[in-house]
Amino acid sequence: MATEPILQHNPPAGISHDEVICTLYEGDFHLGVAVLINTIVRGGFRGLFWVGNRGVLPEWTAQLTRRDDGLFQIGDALLGFETIESNRHFGQFKPEFLTSVIEKGIARRHIWYFDPDITVRCDWSFFQRWVRHGVCICQEHAMGNMPSNHPLRCEWIELARNAGWGEPFRQQERYYNSGFVGMHIENRAYLGTWKAAVRLANSAGVKRDQFQKGNRIQTFFTVDQDTMNITTMYSQVPLSTIGPEGMGWISGGFTMYHIVGPRKPWRKKFISSAFDGHPPVGGDKQFLKYADGPIQPYPVSKLKRMRLAAKVATLIGRFFRRS
């Protein structure tokens, strides 16, 4: 297969760090990126954020000090951007992007990926400890239990077998979310398997620009997630996993909130949503709590209005709930 163009430009020479956090965004997801960074910086992160984007840089970068090497300073952390020209959906592009960050020498030791609709709840030191035990991932909430003999999993195995992959390295009983992954670069083979799984989905009819295909009865539905779950079966690197509480979907979690679906906190009309039975959830409140810095994606007056609306919506939510 011919190599496809991936990145519009290379990072300046010499940019490298032991700890690199990556994300990908386009459109209004830059608001999520800003608050994701805030939660991690305020948790003690002192490494490099490396952000792949389509389009112009966010307006909030004008607040930041830009160094001679092009990186932005955020407290004790650094932030760099790389423009993406691939026409792959960013979900499918994740393993390629992370691989490129390693191959260019930007990430020297540890690399993490967070979707831009995630916020971090705990001190960064926990993630530094977690990554010592293997590739870090969290279980999905929707269909989080997926038996090793589930018919969709059996179809994935058939496709892999026909492509010459052989038999799975491990059996899986759980289905994982693809919004977060972390690893030591010595486990980078995981990314190669994930990229190969994306190509496997493409060979089965998934288009390069698709996020979801049809509905859940399809062999591949949420493409980045299904392909990452194939990866967990075939990749021969150690895994360290947390349940759905890891993304704040059930009680007992302490690591992250992940706001999936269309109701992102930066789009949500909190009061009207509350009357519709969707009051603010933990991820909404976390987003608003950390939207005040060190990056300030909103004017102070607008953030105050959003926080007030969320408080009123929380009160409304005591009386209006979807059954």
Coordinates of C-alpha atoms in Angstrom, one line a residue:
M1 CA 0.0 0.0 0.0
A2 CA 1.3 3.5 -0.9
T3 CA 2.2 5.8 1.9
E4 CA -0.5 8.5 2.3
P5 CA 0.3 12.1 3.2
I6 CA -0.3 12.7 6.9
L7 CA 1.0 15.9 8.2
Q8 CA 1.2 19.3 6.5
H9 CA 4.4 20.3 8.2
N10 CA 7.0 18.8 10.4
P11 CA 7.6 20.1 13.9
P12 CA 10.6 22.3 14.5
A13 CA 13.8 20.3 15.0
G14 CA 14.7 19.6 18.6
I15 CA 11.2 19.5 20.1
S16 CA 11.2 16.4 22.4
H17 CA 9.9 15.4 25.8
D18 CA 9.7 12.4 28.1
E19 CA 6.0 12.9 28.6
V20 CA 3.7 13.9 25.7
I21 CA -0.1 14.2 25.8
C22 CA -1.8 14.2 22.4
T23 CA -5.3 15.1 21.2
L24 CA -6.9 15.8 17.8
Y25 CA -9.6 18.4 17.2
E26 CA -11.4 20.5 14.6
G27 CA -14.2 23.1 14.8
D28 CA -15.5 24.0 18.2
F29 CA -13.7 21.1 19.9
H30 CA -10.9 23.6 20.6
L31 CA -13.0 24.6 23.6
G32 CA -12.7 21.1 24.9
V33 CA -9.0 21.1 24.2
A34 CA -8.5 24.2 26.3
V35 CA -10.3 22.8 29.4
L36 CA -8.7 19.4 29.0
I37 CA -5.3 21.1 29.2
N38 CA -6.4 23.1 32.2
T39 CA -7.4 20.1 34.1
I40 CA -4.1 18.3 33.4
V41 CA -1.9 21.3 34.1
R42 CA -3.6 22.0 37.4
G43 CA -3.0 18.4 38.2
G44 CA 0.7 18.8 38.0
F45 CA 1.7 17.9 34.4
R46 CA 5.0 19.4 33.3
G47 CA 5.4 17.8 29.9
L48 CA 4.4 18.6 26.4
F49 CA 0.9 18.8 24.9
W50 CA 1.0 18.0 21.2
V51 CA -2.3 18.8 19.4
G52 CA -3.2 17.8 15.8
N53 CA -5.8 20.2 14.2
R54 CA -7.5 21.1 11.1
G55 CA -7.9 24.9 10.4
V56 CA -6.5 27.9 12.2
L57 CA -5.2 27.9 15.7
P58 CA -7.7 28.7 18.4
E59 CA -8.2 32.4 19.4
W60 CA -7.2 31.5 23.0
T61 CA -3.6 30.9 21.9
A62 CA -3.2 34.7 21.7
Q63 CA -3.3 34.7 25.5
L64 CA -0.3 32.5 25.8
T65 CA 3.4 33.2 25.7
R66 CA 5.0 31.8 22.5
R67 CA 8.6 30.8 22.7
D68 CA 11.2 31.1 20.0
D69 CA 10.8 27.4 19.0
G70 CA 7.1 28.0 18.3
L71 CA 5.8 26.2 21.5
F72 CA 3.4 27.9 23.9
Q73 CA 4.1 28.1 27.6
I74 CA 1.3 27.0 30.0
G75 CA 2.6 27.1 33.5
D76 CA 5.3 24.4 33.7
A77 CA 4.0 22.6 30.6
L78 CA 4.4 23.3 26.9
L79 CA 1.9 23.2 24.0
G80 CA 2.6 22.6 20.3
F81 CA 0.3 22.2 17.3
E82 CA 0.6 20.2 14.1
T83 CA -1.7 20.8 11.2
I84 CA -3.3 17.6 9.8
E85 CA -4.1 17.2 6.1
S86 CA -5.1 13.6 6.0
N87 CA -8.8 13.1 5.0
R88 CA -9.2 10.2 7.5
H89 CA -11.7 10.8 10.2
F90 CA -9.8 11.7 13.3
G91 CA -11.1 8.6 15.0
Q92 CA -9.4 6.4 12.4
F93 CA -6.4 8.6 12.4
K94 CA -5.5 8.3 16.1
P95 CA -3.0 5.4 15.9
E96 CA -1.2 7.1 12.9
F97 CA -0.9 10.4 14.7
L98 CA 0.5 8.8 17.9
T99 CA 2.9 6.7 15.8
S100 CA 4.1 9.8 14.0
V101 CA 4.7 11.7 17.3
I102 CA 6.9 8.8 18.5
E103 CA 8.7 8.4 15.1
K104 CA 9.6 12.1 14.9
G105 CA 11.2 11.8 18.4
I106 CA 8.7 14.2 20.0
A107 CA 7.7 11.6 22.6
R108 CA 10.8 10.0 24.2
R109 CA 9.3 7.9 26.9
H110 CA 5.5 8.1 27.6
I111 CA 2.7 9.1 25.3
W112 CA -1.0 9.5 26.1
Y113 CA -4.0 10.4 23.9
F114 CA -7.2 12.0 25.3
D115 CA -10.3 12.9 23.2
P116 CA -11.0 16.7 23.5
D117 CA -14.3 16.0 25.3
I118 CA -12.5 14.5 28.3
T119 CA -11.5 16.3 31.5
V120 CA -9.1 14.8 34.1
R121 CA -10.1 14.6 37.7
C122 CA -7.0 13.5 39.6
D123 CA -3.4 14.5 40.0
W124 CA -1.2 13.7 37.0
S125 CA 1.0 11.5 39.3
F126 CA -1.6 8.7 39.1
F127 CA -1.3 8.5 35.3
Q128 CA 2.5 8.4 35.6
R129 CA 2.1 5.4 37.9
W130 CA -0.6 3.7 35.8
V131 CA 1.5 3.8 32.6
R132 CA 4.1 1.6 34.3
H133 CA 1.8 -1.4 34.2
G134 CA 1.0 -1.6 30.4
V135 CA -1.1 0.2 27.8
C136 CA -3.8 2.1 29.8
I137 CA -7.4 1.9 28.6
C138 CA -10.9 2.2 30.1
Q139 CA -14.0 0.0 29.6
E140 CA -17.0 1.3 27.8
H141 CA -20.3 1.8 29.5
A142 CA -22.6 1.1 26.5
M143 CA -22.0 -2.6 25.7
G144 CA -19.1 -2.6 28.0
N145 CA -19.4 -6.4 28.5
M146 CA -18.7 -8.1 25.2
P147 CA -18.1 -11.9 25.6
S148 CA -15.2 -13.5 23.8
N149 CA -17.8 -15.4 21.7
H150 CA -19.9 -12.4 20.9
P151 CA -21.0 -12.7 17.2
L152 CA -19.5 -9.3 16.3
R153 CA -16.2 -10.3 17.9
C154 CA -16.4 -13.6 16.0
E155 CA -16.8 -11.6 12.8
W156 CA -13.7 -9.5 13.6
I157 CA -11.7 -12.7 14.2
E158 CA -12.9 -14.1 10.9
L159 CA -11.8 -11.0 9.0
A160 CA -8.4 -11.0 10.8
R161 CA -7.9 -14.7 10.1
N162 CA -8.7 -14.2 6.4
A163 CA -6.2 -11.4 6.4
G164 CA -3.5 -13.7 7.7
W165 CA -3.4 -12.5 11.3
G166 CA -3.8 -15.9 12.8
E167 CA -5.6 -16.4 16.2
P168 CA -6.0 -13.7 18.9
F169 CA -3.2 -13.4 21.4
R170 CA -5.7 -13.0 24.2
Q171 CA -9.5 -13.5 24.7
Q172 CA -11.5 -10.4 25.7
E173 CA -14.7 -10.3 27.7
R174 CA -14.9 -6.5 27.9
Y175 CA -15.3 -3.7 25.3
Y176 CA -13.1 -0.6 25.7
N177 CA -13.5 3.0 24.9
S178 CA -11.1 4.5 22.4
G179 CA -11.2 8.1 23.8
F180 CA -8.1 7.5 26.0
V181 CA -5.0 5.5 25.7
G182 CA -1.6 5.8 27.4
M183 CA 1.7 3.8 27.0
H184 CA 5.4 3.6 27.4
I185 CA 6.8 3.9 23.8
E186 CA 8.3 0.4 24.2
N187 CA 4.7 -0.7 23.8
R188 CA 4.2 1.2 20.5
A189 CA 3.5 -2.1 18.7
Y190 CA 0.0 -1.6 20.1
L191 CA -0.4 1.4 17.7
G192 CA 0.8 -0.7 14.8
T193 CA -1.8 -3.3 15.4
W194 CA -4.5 -0.6 15.8
K195 CA -3.5 1.0 12.5
A196 CA -3.7 -2.4 10.9
A197 CA -7.1 -3.0 12.4
V198 CA -8.3 0.3 10.9
R199 CA -7.1 -0.9 7.5
L200 CA -8.9 -4.2 8.1
A201 CA -12.1 -2.2 8.6
N202 CA -11.4 -0.2 5.4
S203 CA -11.1 -3.5 3.5
A204 CA -14.5 -4.5 4.9
G205 CA -16.2 -1.4 3.5
V206 CA -15.6 1.3 6.1
K207 CA -14.7 4.6 4.3
R208 CA -11.7 6.6 5.4
D209 CA -13.9 9.6 6.5
Q210 CA -16.4 7.6 8.5
F211 CA -16.8 7.8 12.3
Q212 CA -19.8 5.4 12.5
K213 CA -21.1 3.1 9.8
G214 CA -24.8 2.2 9.8
N215 CA -25.8 0.9 13.3
R216 CA -24.6 -1.6 15.8
I217 CA -25.7 -4.6 13.8
Q218 CA -22.8 -3.8 11.4
T219 CA -19.5 -5.6 11.8
F220 CA -17.9 -2.2 12.3
F221 CA -20.0 0.6 13.8
T222 CA -18.0 3.1 15.8
V223 CA -14.9 2.6 13.8
D224 CA -12.1 3.8 16.1
Q225 CA -13.6 1.8 19.0
D226 CA -14.2 -1.4 17.2
T227 CA -10.7 -1.4 15.7
M228 CA -9.1 -0.6 19.1
N229 CA -11.0 -3.6 20.6
I230 CA -9.6 -5.8 17.9
T231 CA -6.2 -4.4 18.9
T232 CA -6.7 -5.5 22.5
M233 CA -7.1 -9.1 21.3
Y234 CA -4.2 -9.2 18.9
S235 CA -1.5 -6.9 20.3
Q236 CA 1.1 -8.7 22.4
V237 CA 1.8 -5.9 24.8
P238 CA 0.6 -5.8 28.4
L239 CA -2.6 -4.0 29.2
S240 CA -3.7 -2.2 32.4
T241 CA -7.5 -1.5 32.4
I242 CA -10.0 0.4 34.4
G243 CA -13.8 -0.1 34.3
P244 CA -16.4 2.4 33.0
E245 CA -16.0 4.4 36.3
G246 CA -12.7 5.5 34.8
M247 CA -14.6 7.8 32.5
G248 CA -17.1 8.9 35.0
W249 CA -20.0 6.9 33.6
I250 CA -20.8 5.1 36.8
S251 CA -20.0 5.9 40.5
G252 CA -16.6 5.1 42.0
G253 CA -14.4 6.8 39.5
F254 CA -11.6 9.3 40.1
T255 CA -9.6 9.6 36.8
M256 CA -11.7 11.2 34.1
Y257 CA -15.0 12.5 32.8
H258 CA -15.8 11.7 29.2
I259 CA -18.8 13.5 27.7
V260 CA -19.8 11.4 24.7
G261 CA -22.6 12.1 22.3
P262 CA -23.8 15.5 21.0
R263 CA -24.4 17.3 24.3
K264 CA -20.9 18.7 24.8
P265 CA -20.7 21.2 27.7
W266 CA -19.5 24.0 25.4
R267 CA -22.7 23.5 23.3
K268 CA -25.2 22.7 26.0
K269 CA -28.1 25.0 26.8
F270 CA -28.1 24.0 30.4
I271 CA -31.5 25.3 31.5
S272 CA -33.5 24.1 28.5
S273 CA -31.6 20.8 28.6
A274 CA -32.7 20.4 32.3
F275 CA -36.3 20.9 31.4
D276 CA -35.8 18.2 28.8
G277 CA -34.7 15.9 31.5
H278 CA -30.9 16.3 31.0
P279 CA -29.5 18.3 33.9
P280 CA -25.8 19.0 34.2
V281 CA -23.7 15.9 34.8
G282 CA -20.3 15.6 36.5
G283 CA -18.4 16.2 33.3
D284 CA -20.3 19.4 32.6
K285 CA -19.5 20.7 36.1
Q286 CA -15.9 19.7 35.8
F287 CA -15.7 21.6 32.4
L288 CA -17.1 24.8 33.9
K289 CA -14.9 24.5 37.0
Y290 CA -11.7 24.4 35.0
A291 CA -12.7 26.8 32.2
D292 CA -11.1 29.7 34.0
G293 CA -7.5 28.9 33.5
P294 CA -4.7 28.8 32.9
I295 CA -6.2 28.9 29.4
Q296 CA -9.3 31.1 29.3
P297 CA -11.4 30.0 26.3
Y298 CA -14.3 32.3 27.4
P299 CA -14.7 35.9 28.4
V300 CA -15.1 36.1 32.2
S301 CA -18.7 37.4 31.9
K302 CA -19.7 34.6 29.6
L303 CA -18.2 31.9 31.9
K304 CA -20.1 33.4 34.8
R305 CA -23.4 33.2 32.9
M306 CA -22.7 29.6 32.0
R307 CA -21.9 28.6 35.6
L308 CA -25.0 30.3 36.8
A309 CA -27.1 28.6 34.2
A310 CA -25.6 25.2 35.2
K311 CA -26.5 25.9 38.9
V312 CA -30.1 26.8 38.0
A313 CA -30.3 23.7 35.7
T314 CA -29.0 21.5 38.5
L315 CA -31.9 22.7 40.7
I316 CA -34.4 22.1 37.9
G317 CA -33.0 18.7 37.5
R318 CA -34.2 17.7 40.9
F319 CA -37.8 17.9 39.5
F320 CA -37.3 17.0 35.8
R321 CA -35.7 13.7 35.1
R322 CA -36.0 11.3 32.2
S323 CA -37.2 7.9 33.3

